[in-house]
Coordinates of C-alpha atoms and ligand atoms in Angstrom, one line a residue:
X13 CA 0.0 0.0 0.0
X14 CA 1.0 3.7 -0.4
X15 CA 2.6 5.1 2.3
X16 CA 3.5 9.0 3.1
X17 CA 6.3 10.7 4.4
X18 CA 6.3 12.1 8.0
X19 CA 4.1 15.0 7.5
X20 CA 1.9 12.5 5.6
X21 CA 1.5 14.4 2.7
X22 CA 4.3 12.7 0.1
X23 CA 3.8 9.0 -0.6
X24 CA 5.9 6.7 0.0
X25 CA 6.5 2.6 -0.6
X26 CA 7.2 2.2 3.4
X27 CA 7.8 -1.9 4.6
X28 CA 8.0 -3.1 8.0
X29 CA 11.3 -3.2 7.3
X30 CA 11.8 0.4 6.4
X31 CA 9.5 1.5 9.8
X32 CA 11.7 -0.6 12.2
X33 CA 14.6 0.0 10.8
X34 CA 15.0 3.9 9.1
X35 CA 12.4 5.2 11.1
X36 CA 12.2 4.3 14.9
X37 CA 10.1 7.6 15.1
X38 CA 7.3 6.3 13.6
X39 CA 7.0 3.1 15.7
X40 CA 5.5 5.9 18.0
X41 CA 3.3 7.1 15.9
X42 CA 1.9 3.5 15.3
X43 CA 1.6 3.6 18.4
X44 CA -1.0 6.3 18.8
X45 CA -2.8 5.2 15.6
X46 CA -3.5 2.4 17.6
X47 CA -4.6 3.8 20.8
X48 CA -7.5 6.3 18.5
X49 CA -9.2 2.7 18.8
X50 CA -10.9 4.0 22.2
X51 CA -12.7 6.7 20.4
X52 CA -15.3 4.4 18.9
X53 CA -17.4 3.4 21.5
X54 CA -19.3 0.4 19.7
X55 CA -15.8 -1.5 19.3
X56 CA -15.7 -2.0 23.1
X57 CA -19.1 -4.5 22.8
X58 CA -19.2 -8.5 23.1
X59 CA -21.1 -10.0 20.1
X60 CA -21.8 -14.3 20.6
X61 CA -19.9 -13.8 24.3
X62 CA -16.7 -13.0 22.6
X63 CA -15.1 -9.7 22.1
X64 CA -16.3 -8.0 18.9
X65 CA -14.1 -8.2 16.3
X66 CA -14.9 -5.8 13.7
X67 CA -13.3 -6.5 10.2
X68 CA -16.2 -5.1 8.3
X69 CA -14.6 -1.0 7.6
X70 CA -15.2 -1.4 3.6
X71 CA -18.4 -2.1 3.9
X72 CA -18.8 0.9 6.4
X73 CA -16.7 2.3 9.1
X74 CA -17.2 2.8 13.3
X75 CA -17.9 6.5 14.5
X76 CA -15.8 8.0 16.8
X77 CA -17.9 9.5 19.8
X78 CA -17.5 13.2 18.6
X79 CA -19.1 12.4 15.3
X80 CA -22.1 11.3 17.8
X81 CA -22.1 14.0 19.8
X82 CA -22.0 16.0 16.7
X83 CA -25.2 14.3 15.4
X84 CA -27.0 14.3 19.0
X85 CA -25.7 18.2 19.5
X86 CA -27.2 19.1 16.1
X87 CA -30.5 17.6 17.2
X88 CA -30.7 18.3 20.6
X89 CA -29.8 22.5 20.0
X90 CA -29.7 23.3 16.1
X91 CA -32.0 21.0 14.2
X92 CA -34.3 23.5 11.3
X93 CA -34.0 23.6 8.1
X94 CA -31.4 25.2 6.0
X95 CA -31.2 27.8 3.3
X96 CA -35.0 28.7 4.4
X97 CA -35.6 30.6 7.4
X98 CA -34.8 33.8 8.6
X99 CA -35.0 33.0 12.2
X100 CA -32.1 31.8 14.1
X101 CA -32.4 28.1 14.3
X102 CA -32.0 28.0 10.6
X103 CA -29.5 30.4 10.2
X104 CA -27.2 28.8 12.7
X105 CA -28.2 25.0 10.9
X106 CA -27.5 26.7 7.7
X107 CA -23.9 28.0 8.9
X108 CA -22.7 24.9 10.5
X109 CA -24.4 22.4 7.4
X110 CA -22.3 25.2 5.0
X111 CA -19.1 24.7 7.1
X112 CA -18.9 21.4 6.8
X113 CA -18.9 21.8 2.6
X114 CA -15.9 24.2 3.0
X115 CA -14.3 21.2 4.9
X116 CA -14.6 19.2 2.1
X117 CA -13.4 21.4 -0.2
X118 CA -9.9 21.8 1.9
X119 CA -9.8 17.8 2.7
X120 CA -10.2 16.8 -1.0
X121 CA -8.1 19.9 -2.0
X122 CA -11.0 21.1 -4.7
X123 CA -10.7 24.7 -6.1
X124 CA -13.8 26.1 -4.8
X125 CA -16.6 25.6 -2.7
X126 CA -19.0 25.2 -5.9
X127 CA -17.1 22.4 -6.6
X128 CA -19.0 20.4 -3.9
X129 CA -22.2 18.9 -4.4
X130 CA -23.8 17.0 -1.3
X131 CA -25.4 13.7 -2.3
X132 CA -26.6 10.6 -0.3
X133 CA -23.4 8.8 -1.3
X134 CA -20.7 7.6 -4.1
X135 CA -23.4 5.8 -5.7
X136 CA -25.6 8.7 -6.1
X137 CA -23.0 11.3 -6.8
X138 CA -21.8 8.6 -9.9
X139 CA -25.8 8.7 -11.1
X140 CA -26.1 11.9 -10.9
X141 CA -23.1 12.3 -13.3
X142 CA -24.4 9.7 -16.0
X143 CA -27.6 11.7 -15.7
X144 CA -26.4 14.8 -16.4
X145 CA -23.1 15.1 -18.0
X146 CA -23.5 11.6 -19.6
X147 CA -27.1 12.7 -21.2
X148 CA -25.6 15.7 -22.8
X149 CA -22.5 14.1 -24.0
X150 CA -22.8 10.5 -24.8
X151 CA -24.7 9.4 -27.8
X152 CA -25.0 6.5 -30.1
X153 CA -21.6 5.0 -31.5
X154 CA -19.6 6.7 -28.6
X155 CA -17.8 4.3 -26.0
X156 CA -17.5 4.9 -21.6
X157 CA -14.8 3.0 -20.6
X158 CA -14.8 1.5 -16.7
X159 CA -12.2 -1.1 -15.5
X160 CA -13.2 -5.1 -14.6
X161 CA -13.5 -4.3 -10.8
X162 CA -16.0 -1.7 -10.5
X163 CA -18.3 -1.6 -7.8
X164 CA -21.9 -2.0 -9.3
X165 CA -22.4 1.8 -8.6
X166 CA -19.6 2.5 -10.8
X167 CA -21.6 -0.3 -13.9
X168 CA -25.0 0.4 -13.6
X169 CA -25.1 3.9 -14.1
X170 CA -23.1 4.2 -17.2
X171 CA -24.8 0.6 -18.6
X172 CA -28.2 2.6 -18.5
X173 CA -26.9 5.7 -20.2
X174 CA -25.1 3.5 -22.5
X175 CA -28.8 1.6 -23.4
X176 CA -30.6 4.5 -23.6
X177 CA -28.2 6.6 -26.1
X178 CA -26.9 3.4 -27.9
X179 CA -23.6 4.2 -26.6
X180 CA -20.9 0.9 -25.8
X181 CA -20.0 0.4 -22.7
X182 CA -15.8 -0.5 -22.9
X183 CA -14.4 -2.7 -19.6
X184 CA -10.5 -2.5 -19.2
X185 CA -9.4 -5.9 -18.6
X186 CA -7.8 -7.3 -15.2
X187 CA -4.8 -9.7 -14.8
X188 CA -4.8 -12.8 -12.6
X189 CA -3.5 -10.0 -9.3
X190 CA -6.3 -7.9 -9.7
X191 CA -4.2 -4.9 -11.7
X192 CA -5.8 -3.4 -14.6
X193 CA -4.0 -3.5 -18.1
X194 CA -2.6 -0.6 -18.6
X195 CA -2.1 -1.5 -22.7
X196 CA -5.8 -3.0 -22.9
X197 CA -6.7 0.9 -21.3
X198 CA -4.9 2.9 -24.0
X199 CA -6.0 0.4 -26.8
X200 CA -9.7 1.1 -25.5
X201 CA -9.2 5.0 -25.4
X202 CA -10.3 6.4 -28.7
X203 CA -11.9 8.9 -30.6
X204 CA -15.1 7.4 -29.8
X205 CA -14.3 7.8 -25.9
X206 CA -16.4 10.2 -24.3
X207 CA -15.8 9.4 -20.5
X208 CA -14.0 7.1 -18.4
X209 CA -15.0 5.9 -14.7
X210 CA -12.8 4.2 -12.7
X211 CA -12.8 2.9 -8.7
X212 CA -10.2 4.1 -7.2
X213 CA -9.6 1.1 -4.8
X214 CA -11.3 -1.7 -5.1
X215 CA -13.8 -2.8 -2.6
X216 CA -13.7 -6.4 -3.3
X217 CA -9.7 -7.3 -4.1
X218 CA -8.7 -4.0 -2.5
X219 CA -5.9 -2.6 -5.2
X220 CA -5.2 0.5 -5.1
X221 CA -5.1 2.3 -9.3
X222 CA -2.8 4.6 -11.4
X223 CA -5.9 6.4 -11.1
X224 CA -3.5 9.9 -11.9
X225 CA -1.3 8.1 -14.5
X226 CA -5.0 6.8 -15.8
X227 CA -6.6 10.6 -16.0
X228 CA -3.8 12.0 -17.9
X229 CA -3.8 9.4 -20.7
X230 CA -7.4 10.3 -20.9
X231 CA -6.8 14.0 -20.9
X232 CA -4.4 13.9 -23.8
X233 CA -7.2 12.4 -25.5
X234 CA -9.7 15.0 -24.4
X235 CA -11.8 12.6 -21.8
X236 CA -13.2 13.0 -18.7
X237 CA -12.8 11.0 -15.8
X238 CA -14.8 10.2 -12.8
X239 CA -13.1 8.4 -10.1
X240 CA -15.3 6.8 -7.6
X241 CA -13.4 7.4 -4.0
X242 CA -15.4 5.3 -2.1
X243 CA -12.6 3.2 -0.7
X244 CA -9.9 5.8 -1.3
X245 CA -10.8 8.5 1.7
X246 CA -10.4 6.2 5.0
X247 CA -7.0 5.1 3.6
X248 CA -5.0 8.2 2.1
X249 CA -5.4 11.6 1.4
X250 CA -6.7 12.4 -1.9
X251 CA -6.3 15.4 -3.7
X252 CA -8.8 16.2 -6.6
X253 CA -6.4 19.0 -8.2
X254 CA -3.2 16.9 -8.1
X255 CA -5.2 14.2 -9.9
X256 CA -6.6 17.0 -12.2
X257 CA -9.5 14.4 -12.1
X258 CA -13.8 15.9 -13.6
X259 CA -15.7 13.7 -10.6
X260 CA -14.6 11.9 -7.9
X261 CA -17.5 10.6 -5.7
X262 CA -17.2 9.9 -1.6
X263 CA -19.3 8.4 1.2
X264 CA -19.1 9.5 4.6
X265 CA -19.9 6.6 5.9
X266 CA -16.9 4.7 4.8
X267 CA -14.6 7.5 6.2
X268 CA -15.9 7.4 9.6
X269 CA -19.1 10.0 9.2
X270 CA -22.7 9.0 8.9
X271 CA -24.7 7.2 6.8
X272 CA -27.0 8.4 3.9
X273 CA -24.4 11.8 3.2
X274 CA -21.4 12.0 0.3
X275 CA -20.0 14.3 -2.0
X276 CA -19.6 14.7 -5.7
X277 CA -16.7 17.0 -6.1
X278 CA -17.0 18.3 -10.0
X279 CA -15.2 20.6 -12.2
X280 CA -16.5 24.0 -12.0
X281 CA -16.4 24.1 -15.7
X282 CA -18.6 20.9 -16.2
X283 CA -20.9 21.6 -13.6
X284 CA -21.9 24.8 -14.1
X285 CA -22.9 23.5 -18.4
X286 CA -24.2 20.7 -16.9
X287 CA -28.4 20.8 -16.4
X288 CA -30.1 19.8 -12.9
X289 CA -30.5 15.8 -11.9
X290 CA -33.0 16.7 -10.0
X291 CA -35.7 19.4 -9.7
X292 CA -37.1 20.4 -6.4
X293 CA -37.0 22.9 -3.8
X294 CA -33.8 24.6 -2.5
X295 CA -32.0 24.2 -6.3
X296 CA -33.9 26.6 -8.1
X297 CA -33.3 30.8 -8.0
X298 CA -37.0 31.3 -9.2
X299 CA -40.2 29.1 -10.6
X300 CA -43.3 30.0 -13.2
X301 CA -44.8 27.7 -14.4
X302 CA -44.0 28.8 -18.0
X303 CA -40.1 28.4 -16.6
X304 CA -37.6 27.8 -14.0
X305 CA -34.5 29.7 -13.4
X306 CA -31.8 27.3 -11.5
X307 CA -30.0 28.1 -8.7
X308 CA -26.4 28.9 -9.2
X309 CA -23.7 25.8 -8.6
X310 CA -24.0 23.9 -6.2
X311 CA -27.2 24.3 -5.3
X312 CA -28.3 23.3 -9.0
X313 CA -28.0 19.9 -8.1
X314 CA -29.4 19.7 -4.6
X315 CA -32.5 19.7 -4.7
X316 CA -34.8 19.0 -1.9
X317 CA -33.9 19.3 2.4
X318 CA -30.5 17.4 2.2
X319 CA -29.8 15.5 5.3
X320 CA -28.5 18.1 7.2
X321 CA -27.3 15.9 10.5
X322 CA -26.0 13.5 8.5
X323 CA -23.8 16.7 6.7
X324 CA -22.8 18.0 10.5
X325 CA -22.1 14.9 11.2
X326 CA -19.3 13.9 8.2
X327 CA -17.7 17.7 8.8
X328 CA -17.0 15.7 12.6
X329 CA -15.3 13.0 10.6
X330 CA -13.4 14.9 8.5
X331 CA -12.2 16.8 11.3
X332 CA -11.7 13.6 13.0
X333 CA -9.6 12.5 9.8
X334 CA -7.6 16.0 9.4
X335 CA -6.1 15.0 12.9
X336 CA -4.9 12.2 11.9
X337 CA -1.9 11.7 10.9
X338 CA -2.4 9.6 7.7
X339 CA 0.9 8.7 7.0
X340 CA 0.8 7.1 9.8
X341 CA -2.2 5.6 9.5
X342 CA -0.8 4.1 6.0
X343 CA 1.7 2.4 7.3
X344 CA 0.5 1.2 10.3
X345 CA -2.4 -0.4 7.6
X346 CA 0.0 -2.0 5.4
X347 CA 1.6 -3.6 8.4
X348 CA -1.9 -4.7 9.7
X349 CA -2.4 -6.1 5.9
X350 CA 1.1 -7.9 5.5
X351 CA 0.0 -9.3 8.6
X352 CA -2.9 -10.6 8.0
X353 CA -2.1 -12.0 4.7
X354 CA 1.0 -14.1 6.0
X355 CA -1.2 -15.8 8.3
X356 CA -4.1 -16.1 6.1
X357 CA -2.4 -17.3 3.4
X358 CA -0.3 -20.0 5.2
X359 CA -3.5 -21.6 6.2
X360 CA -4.0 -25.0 3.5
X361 CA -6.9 -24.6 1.7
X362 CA -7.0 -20.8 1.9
X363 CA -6.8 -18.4 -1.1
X364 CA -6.4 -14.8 -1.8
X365 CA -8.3 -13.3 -4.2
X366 CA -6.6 -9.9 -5.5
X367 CA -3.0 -10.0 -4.9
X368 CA -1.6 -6.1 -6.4
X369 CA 1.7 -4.8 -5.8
X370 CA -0.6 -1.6 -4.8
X371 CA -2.8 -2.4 -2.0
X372 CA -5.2 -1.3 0.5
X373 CA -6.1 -3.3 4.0
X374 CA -8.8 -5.1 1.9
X375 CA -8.4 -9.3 1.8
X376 CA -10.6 -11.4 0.1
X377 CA -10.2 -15.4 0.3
X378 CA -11.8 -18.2 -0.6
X379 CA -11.7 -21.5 1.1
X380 CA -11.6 -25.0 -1.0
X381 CA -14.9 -26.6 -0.5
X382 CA -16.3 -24.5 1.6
X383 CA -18.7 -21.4 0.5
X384 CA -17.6 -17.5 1.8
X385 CA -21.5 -17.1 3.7
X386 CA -21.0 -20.2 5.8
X387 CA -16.9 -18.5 6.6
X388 CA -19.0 -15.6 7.4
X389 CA -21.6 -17.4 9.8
X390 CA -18.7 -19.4 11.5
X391 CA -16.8 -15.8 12.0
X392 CA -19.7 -14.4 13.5
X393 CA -20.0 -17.0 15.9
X394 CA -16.7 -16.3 17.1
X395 CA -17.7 -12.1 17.5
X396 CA -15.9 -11.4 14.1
X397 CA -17.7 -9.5 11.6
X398 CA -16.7 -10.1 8.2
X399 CA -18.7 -9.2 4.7
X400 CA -19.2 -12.7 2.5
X401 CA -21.1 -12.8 -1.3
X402 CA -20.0 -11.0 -4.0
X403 CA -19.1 -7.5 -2.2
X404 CA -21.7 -5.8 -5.2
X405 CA -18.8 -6.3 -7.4
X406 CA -20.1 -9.4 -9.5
X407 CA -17.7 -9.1 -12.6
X408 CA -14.9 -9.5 -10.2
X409 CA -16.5 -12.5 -9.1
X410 CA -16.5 -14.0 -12.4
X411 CA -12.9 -12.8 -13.0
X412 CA -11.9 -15.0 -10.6
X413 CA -14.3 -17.8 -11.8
X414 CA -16.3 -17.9 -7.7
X415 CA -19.2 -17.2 -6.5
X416 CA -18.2 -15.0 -3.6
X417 CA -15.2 -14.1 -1.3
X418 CA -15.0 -13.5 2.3
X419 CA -13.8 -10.0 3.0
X420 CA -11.4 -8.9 6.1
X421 CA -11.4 -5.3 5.5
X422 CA -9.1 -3.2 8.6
X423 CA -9.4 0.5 9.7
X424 CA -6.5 2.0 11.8
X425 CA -8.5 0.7 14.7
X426 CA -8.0 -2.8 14.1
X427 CA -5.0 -4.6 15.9
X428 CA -3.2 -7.9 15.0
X429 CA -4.9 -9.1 17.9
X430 CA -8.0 -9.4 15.9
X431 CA -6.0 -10.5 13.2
X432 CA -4.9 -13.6 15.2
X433 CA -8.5 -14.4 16.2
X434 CA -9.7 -14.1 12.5
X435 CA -7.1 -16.4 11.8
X436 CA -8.2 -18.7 14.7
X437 CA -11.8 -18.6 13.3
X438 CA -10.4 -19.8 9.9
X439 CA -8.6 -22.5 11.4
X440 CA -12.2 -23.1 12.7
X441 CA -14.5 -22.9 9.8
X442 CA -12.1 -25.5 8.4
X443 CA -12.3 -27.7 11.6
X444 CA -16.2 -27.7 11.5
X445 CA -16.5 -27.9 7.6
X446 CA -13.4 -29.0 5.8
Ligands
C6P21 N1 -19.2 -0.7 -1.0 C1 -18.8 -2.7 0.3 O1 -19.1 -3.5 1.2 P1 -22.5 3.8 -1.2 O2 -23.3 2.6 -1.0 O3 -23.2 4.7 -2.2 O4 -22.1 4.5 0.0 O5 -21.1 3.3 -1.9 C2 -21.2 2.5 -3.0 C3 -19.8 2.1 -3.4 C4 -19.2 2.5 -4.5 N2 -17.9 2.2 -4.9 C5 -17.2 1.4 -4.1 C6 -15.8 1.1 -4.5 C7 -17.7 0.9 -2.9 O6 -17.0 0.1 -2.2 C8 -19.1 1.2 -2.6 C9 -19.7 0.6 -1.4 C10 -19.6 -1.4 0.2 O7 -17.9 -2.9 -0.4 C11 -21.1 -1.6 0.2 S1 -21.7 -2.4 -1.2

């Protein structure tokens, strides 16, 4: 996995090795990754009479208690509605729900505010972009490209578009590790191109892309890219103008906020030519009913009360993640991965799926004989949560040629305590079903 340097801004390719060895310091700051774990008050529960052990963070991540209280303050002193009233509930709902977007705009690095479109997560921030860019841009006889391990959100979308416009949907092929071809990519791009989406890492083999290297061979053809973030965010800082990507769509909820609450960060330029996804209060400047005259960006594309203690709530995460220091974090991940996969992988009978140079603390396996949702019901009966089935990534599935994959997926939280019990609970599974 990518690491950074010690002000966790430059990546670097850090190993155990390098951290014991060059960098005594940063034992230290393992350390103190390790010890946020008491900040997230539902780790500290017994699920089946055994300590819970939560290896479920790509599916969604634990809170820390000050994105509670952040939620439970909101409710308990601010809750109105914003953009709407004069009267000082609102105004003071409407200043902390608007802080929270200029949060986002410094944590993903985007040039300005209007940049920032609040959506109820990656998979509607990647609709709303086949909606409304891909409706005015795609048409019959021209080609999206996406890569062999997209997330459904990251298919679906541009499948439709591609059915309704008679467009052709393009898929970059992946090798045996779970890497995308580079050559297969830049054979695909063409004239014919007229948008590329690509994850950024993978949910269900957990490799991490060239997503910049990607955007720029694009770009030099004149394509836009949309990178879906979804997995990117709780693992390394991402920043939208480095990658000079169009979109790049986030959930809070896998990045330690709330549930039902992302971001579509956009171009300005595509944006502001792009036409509403959807018409409602709050994203219009004035209504007749011989014509509408939109509101200006980003309120073009939020229509409707947006969940505004869900919003307060993922500016507490973010401010959570901005003390962090994520190069840190990085490393102390990739130790918690190398970990795990040693041990996993030693076990007979075991085998990872998605095997990258680049990765993040995702690890999928498979066990011969046995199916991933009776791994998972096994797991759980020792306390440790796992995801099993096909991790809403299906193509990868039949990539690998299986049905499903059982998913250990760490946050800095975890501790190779837990690793050693999920590796105990294998050793079990294949005791009571081998
Ligand atoms: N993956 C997982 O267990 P939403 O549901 O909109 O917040 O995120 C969708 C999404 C899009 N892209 C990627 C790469 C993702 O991993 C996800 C969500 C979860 O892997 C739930 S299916």
């Amino acid at each position: 996995m990518q690491g950074y340097s010690k002000d966790g801004t430059d990546r670097t390719n850090m190993t155990k090795a390098d951290i014991d060895v060059v960098a005594p310091d940063i034992i230290e700051k393992l350390d103190r990754v390790k010890g946020c774990r008491h900040h997230f008050p539902l780790l500290r529960q017994r699920v089946n009479g055994k300590a819970l052990v939560y290896l479920d963070n790509a599916a969604t991540s634990q809170k820390p208690q000050i994105v509670i209280d952040s939620m439970m303050r909101y409710y308990q002193e601010e809750n109105s509605n914003i953009h709407r009233g004069v009267h000082y509930l609102s105004e003071r709902a409407t200043q902390a729900y608007e802080a929270v977007r200029s949060k986002v705009q410094h944590f993903l690095n985007a040039a300005s505010r209007r940049e920032i479109v609040f959506v109820r997560g990656t998979t509607e921030a990647i609709n709303l972009v086949a909606n409304s860019y891909g409706r005015n841009h795609v048409e019959k006889g021209d080609e999206v490209i996406i890569s062999g391990m997209e997330h459904h959100s990251n298919i679906v979308p541009w499948q439709i578009l591609c059915q309704e416009t008679g467009a052709k949907l393009r898929v970059i092929p992946i090798n045996d590790d779970g890497e995308i071809l580079m050559d297969e990519y830049e054979r695909l791009l063409t004239e014919r191109t007229k948008m590329v989406a690509l994850v950024h890492v993978s949910n269900a083999l957990g490799t991490i892309n060239s997503v910049k290297q990607m955007i720029g061979l694009a770009h030099e053809r004149g394509v836009p890219v949309l990178i879906d973030g979804a997995q990117a965010v709780p693992h390394m800082r991402v920043d939208v103008s480095d990658l000079d990507c169009d979109f790049y769509a986030i959930s809070s909820h896998k990045v330690f906020g709330p549930t039902g609450v992302g971001v579509l960060y956009g171009k300005e330029k595509h944006l502001e030519a792009m036409p509403p996804y959807q018409g409602g209060g709050d994203m219009i400047k004035s209504v007749t009913f011989e014509k509408t005259i939109y509101n200006d960006l980003p309120y073009k594309f939020e229509a409707g009360t947006p969940n505004i203690g869900g919003g307060i709530g993922f500016g507490a995460a973010i401010d959570y993640v901005n003390n962090m220091d994520m190069g840190a974090v990085a490393a102390y991940e990739r130790d918690l991965l190398e970990y795990a996969t040693e041990n996993i992988s030693s076990i007979k009978g075991v085998q990872i799926i998605g095997t990258a140079k680049e990765k993040a603390s995702v690890l999928s396996f498979v066990i011969d004989g046995i199916h991933a949702h009776d791994i998972g019901t096994i797991l759980d009966s020792e306390g440790i949560a796992v995801r099993t089935g096909h991790h809403c990534a299906q193509p990868v599935m039949q990539r690998f040629g299986i049905p499903a994959t059982a998913r250990a997926s760490f946050a800095f939280y975890n501790t190779k305590e837990e690793i050693d019990a999920l590796v105990s609970g294998v050793h079990k599974v294949i005791e009571v079903l081998g």
